[in-house]
Coordinates of C-alpha atoms in Angstrom, one line a residue:
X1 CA 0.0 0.0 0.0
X2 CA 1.5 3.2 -1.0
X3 CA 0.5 6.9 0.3
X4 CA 0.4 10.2 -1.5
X5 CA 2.7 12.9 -0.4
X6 CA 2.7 16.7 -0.9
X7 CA 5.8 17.9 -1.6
X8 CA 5.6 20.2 2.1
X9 CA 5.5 16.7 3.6
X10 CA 8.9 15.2 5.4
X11 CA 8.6 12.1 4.3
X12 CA 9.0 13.4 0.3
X13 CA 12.5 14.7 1.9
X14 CA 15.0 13.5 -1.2
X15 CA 18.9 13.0 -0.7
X16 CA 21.2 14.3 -3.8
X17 CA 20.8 10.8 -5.4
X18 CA 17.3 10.7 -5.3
X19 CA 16.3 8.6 -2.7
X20 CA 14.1 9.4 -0.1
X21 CA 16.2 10.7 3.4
X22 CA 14.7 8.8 6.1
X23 CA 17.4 9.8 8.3
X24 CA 16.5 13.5 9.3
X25 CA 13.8 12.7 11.7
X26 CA 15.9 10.2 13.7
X27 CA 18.9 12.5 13.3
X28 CA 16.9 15.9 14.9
X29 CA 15.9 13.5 17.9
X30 CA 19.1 12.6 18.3
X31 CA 20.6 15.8 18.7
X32 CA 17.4 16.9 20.6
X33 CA 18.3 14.4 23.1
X34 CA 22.4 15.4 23.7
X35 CA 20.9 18.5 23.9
X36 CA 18.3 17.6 27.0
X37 CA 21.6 15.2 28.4
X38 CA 24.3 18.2 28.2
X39 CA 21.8 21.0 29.9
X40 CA 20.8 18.1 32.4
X41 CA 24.4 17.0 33.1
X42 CA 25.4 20.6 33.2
X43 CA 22.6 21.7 35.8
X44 CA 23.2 18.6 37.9
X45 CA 26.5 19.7 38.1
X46 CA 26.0 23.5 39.3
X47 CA 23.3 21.9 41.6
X48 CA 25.9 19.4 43.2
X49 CA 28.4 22.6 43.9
X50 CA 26.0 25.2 44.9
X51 CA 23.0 23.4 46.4
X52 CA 19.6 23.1 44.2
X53 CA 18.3 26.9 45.5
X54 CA 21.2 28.7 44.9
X55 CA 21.8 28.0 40.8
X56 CA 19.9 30.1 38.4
X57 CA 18.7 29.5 34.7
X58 CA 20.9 32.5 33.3
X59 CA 23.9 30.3 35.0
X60 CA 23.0 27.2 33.8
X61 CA 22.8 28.6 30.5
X62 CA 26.2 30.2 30.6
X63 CA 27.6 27.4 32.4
X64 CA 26.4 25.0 29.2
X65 CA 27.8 27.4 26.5
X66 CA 24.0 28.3 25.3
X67 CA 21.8 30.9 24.7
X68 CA 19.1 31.5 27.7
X69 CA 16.5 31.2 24.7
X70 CA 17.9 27.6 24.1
X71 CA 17.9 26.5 27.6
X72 CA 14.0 27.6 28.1
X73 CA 12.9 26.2 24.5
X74 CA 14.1 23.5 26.5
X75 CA 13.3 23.5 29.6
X76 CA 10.8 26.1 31.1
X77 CA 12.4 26.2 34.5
X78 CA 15.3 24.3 36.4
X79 CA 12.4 22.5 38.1
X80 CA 12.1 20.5 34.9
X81 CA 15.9 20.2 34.9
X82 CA 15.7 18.6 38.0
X83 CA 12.5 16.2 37.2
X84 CA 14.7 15.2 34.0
X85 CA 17.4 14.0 36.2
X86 CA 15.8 12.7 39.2
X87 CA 13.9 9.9 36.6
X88 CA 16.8 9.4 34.2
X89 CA 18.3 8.6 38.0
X90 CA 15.5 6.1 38.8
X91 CA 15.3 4.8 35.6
X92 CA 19.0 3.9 36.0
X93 CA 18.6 2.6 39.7
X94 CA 15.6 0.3 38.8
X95 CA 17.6 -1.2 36.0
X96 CA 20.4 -1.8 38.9
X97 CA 18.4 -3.0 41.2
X98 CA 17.1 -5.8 39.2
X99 CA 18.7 -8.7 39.5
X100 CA 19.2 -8.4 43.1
X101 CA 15.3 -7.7 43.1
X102 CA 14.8 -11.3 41.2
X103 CA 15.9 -13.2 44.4
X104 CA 13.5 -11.9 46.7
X105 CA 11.2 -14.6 47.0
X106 CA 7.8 -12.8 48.2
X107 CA 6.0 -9.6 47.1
X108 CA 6.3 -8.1 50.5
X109 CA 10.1 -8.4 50.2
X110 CA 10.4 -7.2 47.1
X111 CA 8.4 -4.2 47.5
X112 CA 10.3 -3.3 51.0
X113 CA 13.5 -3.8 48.9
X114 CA 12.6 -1.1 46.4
X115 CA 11.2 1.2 49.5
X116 CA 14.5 0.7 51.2
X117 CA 16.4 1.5 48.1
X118 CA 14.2 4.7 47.6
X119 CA 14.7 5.6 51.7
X120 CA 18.7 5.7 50.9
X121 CA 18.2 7.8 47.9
X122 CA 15.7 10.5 49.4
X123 CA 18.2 10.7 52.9
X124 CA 21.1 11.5 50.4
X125 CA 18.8 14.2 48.3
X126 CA 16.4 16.1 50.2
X127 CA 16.8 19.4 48.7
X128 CA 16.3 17.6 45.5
X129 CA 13.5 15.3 46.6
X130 CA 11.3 18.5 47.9
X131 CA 11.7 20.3 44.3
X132 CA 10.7 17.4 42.7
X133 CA 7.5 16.6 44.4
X134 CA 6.7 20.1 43.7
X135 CA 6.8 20.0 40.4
X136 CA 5.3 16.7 39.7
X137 CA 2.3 17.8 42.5
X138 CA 2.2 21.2 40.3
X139 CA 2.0 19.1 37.0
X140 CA -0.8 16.5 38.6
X141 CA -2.9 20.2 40.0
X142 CA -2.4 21.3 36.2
X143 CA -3.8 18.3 34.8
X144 CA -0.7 17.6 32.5
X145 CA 2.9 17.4 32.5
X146 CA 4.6 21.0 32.1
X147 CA 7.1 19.9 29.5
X148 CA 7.5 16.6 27.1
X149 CA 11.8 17.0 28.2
X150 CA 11.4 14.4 31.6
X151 CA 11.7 10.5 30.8
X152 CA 8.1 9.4 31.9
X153 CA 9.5 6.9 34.1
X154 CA 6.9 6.9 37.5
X155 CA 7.6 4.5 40.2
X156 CA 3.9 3.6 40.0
X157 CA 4.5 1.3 37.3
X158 CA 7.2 -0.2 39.2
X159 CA 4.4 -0.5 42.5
X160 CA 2.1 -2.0 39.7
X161 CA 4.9 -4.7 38.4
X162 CA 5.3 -5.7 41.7
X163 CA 1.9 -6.0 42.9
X164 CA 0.6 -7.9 40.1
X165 CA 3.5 -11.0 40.7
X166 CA 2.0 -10.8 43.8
X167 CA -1.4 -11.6 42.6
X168 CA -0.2 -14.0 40.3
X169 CA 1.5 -15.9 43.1
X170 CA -1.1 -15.8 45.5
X171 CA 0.1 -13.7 48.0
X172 CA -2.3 -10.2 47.1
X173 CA -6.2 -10.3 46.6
X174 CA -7.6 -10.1 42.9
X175 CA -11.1 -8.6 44.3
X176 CA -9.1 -5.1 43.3
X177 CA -7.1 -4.2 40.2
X178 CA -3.4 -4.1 40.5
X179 CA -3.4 -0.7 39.2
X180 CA -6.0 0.1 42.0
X181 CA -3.8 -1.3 44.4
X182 CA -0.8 0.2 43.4
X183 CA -2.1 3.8 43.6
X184 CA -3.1 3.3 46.7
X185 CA 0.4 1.7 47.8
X186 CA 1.8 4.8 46.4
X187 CA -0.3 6.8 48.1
X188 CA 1.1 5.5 51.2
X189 CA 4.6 5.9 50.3
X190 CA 3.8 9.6 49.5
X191 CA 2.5 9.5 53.0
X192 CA 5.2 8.4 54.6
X193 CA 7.3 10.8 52.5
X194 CA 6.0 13.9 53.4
X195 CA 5.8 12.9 57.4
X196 CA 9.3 12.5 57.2
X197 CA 10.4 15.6 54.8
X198 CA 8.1 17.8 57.4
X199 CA 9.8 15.7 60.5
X200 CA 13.6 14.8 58.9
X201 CA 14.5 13.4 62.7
X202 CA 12.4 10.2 61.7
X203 CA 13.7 7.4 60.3
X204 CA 12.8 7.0 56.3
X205 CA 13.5 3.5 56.2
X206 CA 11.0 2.7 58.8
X207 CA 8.5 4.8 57.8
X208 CA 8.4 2.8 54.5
X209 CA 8.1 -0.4 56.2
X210 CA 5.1 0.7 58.4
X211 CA 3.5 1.8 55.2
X212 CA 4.1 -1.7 53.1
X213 CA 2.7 -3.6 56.9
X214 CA -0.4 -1.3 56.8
X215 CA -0.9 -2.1 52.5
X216 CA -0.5 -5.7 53.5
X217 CA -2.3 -5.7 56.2
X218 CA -5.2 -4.7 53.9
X219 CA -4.5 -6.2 50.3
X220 CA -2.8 -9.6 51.2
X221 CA -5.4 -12.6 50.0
X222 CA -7.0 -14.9 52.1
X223 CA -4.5 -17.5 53.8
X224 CA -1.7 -15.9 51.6

């Protein structure tokens, strides 16, 4: 089946030999995304040496070698800089985490494995963390995500993964969806989250774990 193409259209794009150049659009995503990586990388950086509230756009920008109009057709504030990094970060600890996470036997320890993975990463980066959920809460109160420049990675789907192993096995009910179940999972972590951002004298770790007795207290099936 072939399709008719206007001569405006990219796919009618012709190289000097005549054939059709399917490489631009790949090629402008590519440099899109070093782009997104060097302003992230660079930002992260400045962020590292000067703490997360004391680095402005205007340095970022100067600091990366661009135009201030380049960094925000990019990025619309360093919130979004930060976003980018903390899920490229998560992305890149989940994928770690893996085959460590493969020998936990039971959906209880494999969820409290990836709590107490999270715990060690929020005590490290609470500046960070506190930014973060302000921009993801100010994207979820706006009904969309500010910017398309973050990796879409939500440790929801990871809760969901999880959850629905432990259906499969036996150990969680199936009277609820696992996406049902892992909102409300995540809704505890949140929970436990925020007590301790608002009360940093508690103890992360165990915070999480009260949270994943309460959820299991209340999803875990009948005899399991």
């Amino acid at each position: 089946m072939t399709r008719n193409v206007t001569p405006t259209d990219p796919a009618s794009r012709r190289s000097a030999d005549g054939k059709q150049d399917e490489r631009a659009p790949g090629l402008r995503e590519r440099k899109r995304a070093r782009m997104l990586d060097h302003l992230t990388d660079t930002a992260t950086r400045l962020f590292a040496t000067h703490g997360y509230a004391g680095v402005t756009m205007e340095q970022i920008a100067a600091e990366a070698d661009v135009a201030k109009r380049t960094l925000y057709n990019h990025f619309p504030a360093k919130d979004a800089l930060l976003a980018r990094w903390v899920e490229q970060s998560l992305r890149r600890d989940l994928a770690d985490l893996g085959p460590q996470l493969a020998r936990r036997r039971s959906a209880a320890a494999r969820l409290r494995f990836i709590l107490d993975a999270s715990a060690r990463w929020c005590e490290a980066h609470p500046e960070h963390l506190l930014a973060y959920l302000r921009f993801r809460f100010g994207a979820f109160g706006a009904g969309e995500r500010p910017d398309q420049t973050v990796t879409g990675i939500d440790i929801v789907d990871t809760w969901r993964a999880l959850i629905e192993q432990g259906r499969h096995s036996g150990e969680l009910r199936t009277d609820s969806s696992a996406d049902q179940l892992a909102i409300w999972f995540h809704h505890l972590y949140l929970a436990a989250l925020l007590r301790w951002l608002m009360n940093p004298r508690l103890a992360l770790k165990a915070e999480f774990a009260s949270a994943c007795r309460l959820f299991f207290d209340g999803a875990r099936a009948t005899g399991g």
